[in-house]
């Protein structure tokens, strides 16, 4: 990559020095280095993961973007590619992995399943989109998305990183962000963030049952 793309407009660098010298802002160089060294976490959930593996292999080869180091540990990864169907059984593990990733961290929802449930939407075992639990930066449509679509998703994420500023990124704020509560798998999946609402609805129903004349209770 040449230094031209790093240069901030407004600074005149003599033509003979343009390939060696760049005058830029801290934001620009910080974002430039981060976007060109994203390390994805090595995990896959379903058929979309095969396309992700194909994208890593020689024909498409995402190491061209500085991403060849797929990390088996979330503590060394800054990109989570949710590649496949997110089941209710799996989402507690996904949230735990997300919490274990250090900031800055990004999430790509790869394919219809990860983005919104896909062909299994409303299925009793499936979460209708991973964004119900963790924040998603880029959604990639398709069932499955092709490697080209995944590469386009990476480029879209890089463009998003380019727009971030050290002054406003969440990981440099005075109060650090709270980890996301791990969903609880019971008879059904519960999001601990919604406990107050769940309690309220349950007590309303209980009250309703108690005030109904005997024999007229409705089963919900
Ligand atoms: S989006 Fe399609 S290809 Fe991807 S995991 Fe779901 S069913 Fe499989």
Coordinates of C-alpha atoms and ligand atoms in Angstrom, one line a residue:
X1 CA 0.0 0.0 0.0
X2 CA 1.3 3.4 -0.9
X3 CA 1.6 6.3 1.5
X4 CA -0.9 8.4 -0.7
X5 CA -3.9 6.7 1.0
X6 CA -2.6 7.7 4.4
X7 CA -1.9 11.3 3.6
X8 CA -4.4 13.8 5.0
X9 CA -5.5 16.5 2.5
X10 CA -4.0 19.9 3.0
X11 CA -0.4 19.0 3.3
X12 CA 1.9 19.4 0.3
X13 CA 4.6 16.8 0.2
X14 CA 7.2 17.3 -2.6
X15 CA 6.6 14.7 -5.3
X16 CA 10.0 13.1 -4.9
X17 CA 9.2 12.3 -1.2
X18 CA 5.6 11.1 -1.6
X19 CA 6.5 7.5 -1.6
X20 CA 8.5 7.8 1.7
X21 CA 6.7 10.4 3.7
X22 CA 3.1 10.7 4.9
X23 CA 1.6 13.4 7.0
X24 CA -1.6 12.2 8.6
X25 CA -3.8 12.2 11.7
X26 CA -3.6 9.9 14.6
X27 CA -7.2 8.7 13.9
X28 CA -6.2 7.8 10.3
X29 CA -3.1 5.8 11.1
X30 CA -4.8 4.1 14.1
X31 CA -7.8 3.0 11.9
X32 CA -5.5 2.1 8.9
X33 CA -3.4 -0.3 11.1
X34 CA -6.5 -1.8 12.7
X35 CA -8.5 -2.4 9.5
X36 CA -5.5 -4.1 7.8
X37 CA -4.9 -6.5 10.6
X38 CA -8.2 -7.9 11.7
X39 CA -7.9 -11.3 13.3
X40 CA -11.1 -13.4 13.0
X41 CA -12.0 -16.0 15.6
X42 CA -11.8 -19.5 14.3
X43 CA -15.3 -20.9 14.8
X44 CA -18.2 -21.9 12.6
X45 CA -21.8 -22.8 13.3
X46 CA -23.3 -24.4 10.2
X47 CA -23.2 -24.6 6.4
X48 CA -22.1 -20.9 6.1
X49 CA -18.9 -21.9 7.8
X50 CA -17.9 -23.9 4.8
X51 CA -18.1 -20.8 2.7
X52 CA -16.0 -19.0 5.3
X53 CA -13.4 -21.7 5.1
X54 CA -13.5 -21.5 1.3
X55 CA -12.8 -17.7 1.6
X56 CA -9.8 -18.4 3.7
X57 CA -8.4 -20.9 1.2
X58 CA -6.1 -20.2 -1.7
X59 CA -8.7 -19.2 -4.4
X60 CA -10.1 -16.2 -2.5
X61 CA -7.5 -15.9 0.3
X62 CA -8.5 -13.4 2.9
X63 CA -4.9 -13.1 4.0
X64 CA -4.7 -10.5 1.3
X65 CA -6.4 -8.2 3.8
X66 CA -4.0 -9.0 6.7
X67 CA -6.5 -11.5 8.1
X68 CA -4.7 -14.8 7.7
X69 CA -4.3 -15.3 11.5
X70 CA -7.6 -16.9 12.5
X71 CA -7.3 -17.2 16.2
X72 CA -8.7 -20.2 18.1
X73 CA -8.9 -18.0 21.2
X74 CA -11.4 -15.2 21.6
X75 CA -8.8 -13.3 23.7
X76 CA -6.6 -12.9 20.6
X77 CA -9.4 -12.2 18.1
X78 CA -11.1 -8.9 17.2
X79 CA -13.6 -10.1 14.6
X80 CA -16.4 -12.6 15.2
X81 CA -17.9 -14.0 12.0
X82 CA -21.2 -15.6 13.0
X83 CA -21.3 -18.1 10.2
X84 CA -24.4 -20.3 10.4
X85 CA -27.6 -21.0 12.3
X86 CA -27.7 -19.6 15.8
X87 CA -29.5 -22.1 18.0
X88 CA -30.9 -21.5 21.4
X89 CA -28.5 -24.0 22.8
X90 CA -25.5 -22.2 21.2
X91 CA -26.3 -18.6 21.9
X92 CA -25.0 -18.7 25.6
X93 CA -21.6 -19.9 24.3
X94 CA -21.6 -17.2 21.5
X95 CA -22.3 -14.4 24.0
X96 CA -19.6 -15.8 26.3
X97 CA -17.1 -15.8 23.5
X98 CA -18.1 -12.3 22.6
X99 CA -17.6 -11.1 26.2
X100 CA -14.1 -12.8 26.2
X101 CA -13.0 -10.8 23.1
X102 CA -11.1 -7.7 24.0
X103 CA -12.0 -4.3 22.6
X104 CA -11.9 -3.2 19.8
X105 CA -14.1 -6.0 18.5
X106 CA -16.5 -6.4 15.6
X107 CA -19.2 -8.8 14.6
X108 CA -20.2 -9.9 11.1
X109 CA -23.5 -11.8 10.8
X110 CA -22.8 -14.1 7.8
X111 CA -25.9 -15.3 6.0
X112 CA -29.6 -15.4 6.4
X113 CA -29.5 -17.6 9.6
X114 CA -27.2 -15.4 11.6
X115 CA -28.9 -12.2 10.4
X116 CA -32.5 -13.2 11.1
X117 CA -33.1 -16.9 11.5
X118 CA -33.0 -17.7 7.8
X119 CA -35.0 -20.7 6.7
X120 CA -35.4 -21.8 10.3
X121 CA -36.9 -18.5 11.5
X122 CA -39.6 -19.1 14.1
X123 CA -38.3 -22.6 14.6
X124 CA -38.5 -23.6 18.3
X125 CA -34.7 -24.2 18.5
X126 CA -33.5 -21.2 16.6
X127 CA -32.7 -17.6 17.5
X128 CA -34.2 -15.1 15.0
X129 CA -30.9 -13.3 14.5
X130 CA -27.7 -13.1 16.5
X131 CA -28.3 -9.3 16.9
X132 CA -31.0 -10.0 19.5
X133 CA -28.1 -10.7 21.8
X134 CA -24.8 -9.1 20.6
X135 CA -24.2 -6.0 18.5
X136 CA -23.6 -6.7 14.8
X137 CA -21.5 -4.4 12.6
X138 CA -22.1 -5.9 9.2
X139 CA -24.9 -8.2 7.8
X140 CA -24.2 -10.3 4.8
X141 CA -27.3 -11.6 3.0
X142 CA -27.4 -15.0 1.3
X143 CA -28.0 -18.7 2.0
X144 CA -25.1 -19.3 2.0
X145 CA -23.3 -16.0 1.0
X146 CA -20.6 -16.7 -1.5
X147 CA -16.9 -16.1 -0.6
X148 CA -17.2 -12.9 -2.8
X149 CA -20.0 -11.7 -0.6
X150 CA -18.0 -12.4 2.6
X151 CA -15.1 -10.5 1.1
X152 CA -17.5 -7.6 0.4
X153 CA -18.6 -7.8 4.0
X154 CA -14.9 -7.5 5.2
X155 CA -14.4 -4.5 2.9
X156 CA -17.6 -2.9 4.3
X157 CA -16.4 -3.5 7.8
X158 CA -13.0 -1.9 6.9
X159 CA -14.9 1.2 5.6
X160 CA -16.8 1.4 8.9
X161 CA -13.5 1.2 10.9
X162 CA -12.1 4.0 8.8
X163 CA -14.9 6.3 10.1
X164 CA -14.2 5.7 13.8
X165 CA -12.4 8.3 15.9
X166 CA -10.3 7.8 19.1
X167 CA -12.4 10.5 20.7
X168 CA -15.7 8.6 20.5
X169 CA -14.8 4.8 20.3
X170 CA -16.5 3.1 23.3
X171 CA -13.3 1.3 24.5
X172 CA -11.6 4.6 25.4
X173 CA -14.5 6.1 27.3
X174 CA -14.2 6.8 31.0
X175 CA -16.7 4.1 32.0
X176 CA -15.9 0.7 30.4
X177 CA -18.8 -1.1 28.8
X178 CA -20.6 -3.8 30.8
X179 CA -20.3 -7.4 29.6
X180 CA -23.5 -8.8 28.0
X181 CA -25.4 -11.1 30.3
X182 CA -25.2 -14.7 29.2
X183 CA -28.7 -15.9 28.1
X184 CA -30.1 -18.7 30.2
X185 CA -31.2 -21.9 28.6
X186 CA -34.2 -23.3 30.4
X187 CA -37.6 -24.5 29.0
X188 CA -37.0 -21.7 26.6
X189 CA -34.2 -19.1 26.2
X190 CA -34.3 -16.1 28.5
X191 CA -32.4 -12.9 28.1
X192 CA -31.4 -11.6 31.6
X193 CA -31.8 -8.1 30.4
X194 CA -35.5 -8.6 30.1
X195 CA -36.0 -10.2 33.5
X196 CA -38.0 -7.2 34.8
X197 CA -40.4 -7.3 31.8
X198 CA -40.7 -11.1 32.1
X199 CA -41.5 -10.8 35.9
X200 CA -44.1 -8.1 35.2
X201 CA -45.9 -10.1 32.5
X202 CA -45.9 -13.2 34.7
X203 CA -47.3 -11.4 37.7
X204 CA -50.0 -9.8 35.5
X205 CA -51.0 -13.3 34.2
X206 CA -51.0 -14.7 37.7
X207 CA -53.2 -11.9 38.8
X208 CA -55.5 -12.4 35.9
X209 CA -55.8 -16.1 36.6
X210 CA -56.6 -15.4 40.3
X211 CA -59.4 -13.0 39.5
X212 CA -61.1 -15.2 36.9
X213 CA -64.1 -17.1 38.1
X214 CA -63.3 -20.8 38.6
X215 CA -63.6 -22.9 35.5
X216 CA -63.1 -20.0 33.1
X217 CA -59.3 -20.0 33.3
X218 CA -57.5 -19.8 30.0
X219 CA -54.4 -21.8 29.4
X220 CA -51.6 -19.8 27.6
Ligands
LIG1 S1 -27.9 -19.2 5.8 FE1 -28.3 -21.0 4.6 S2 -26.2 -21.8 4.3 FE2 -26.0 -20.4 6.0 S3 -26.2 -21.6 7.8 FE3 -28.3 -20.8 7.3 S4 -29.1 -22.5 6.0 FE4 -26.9 -22.9 6.1

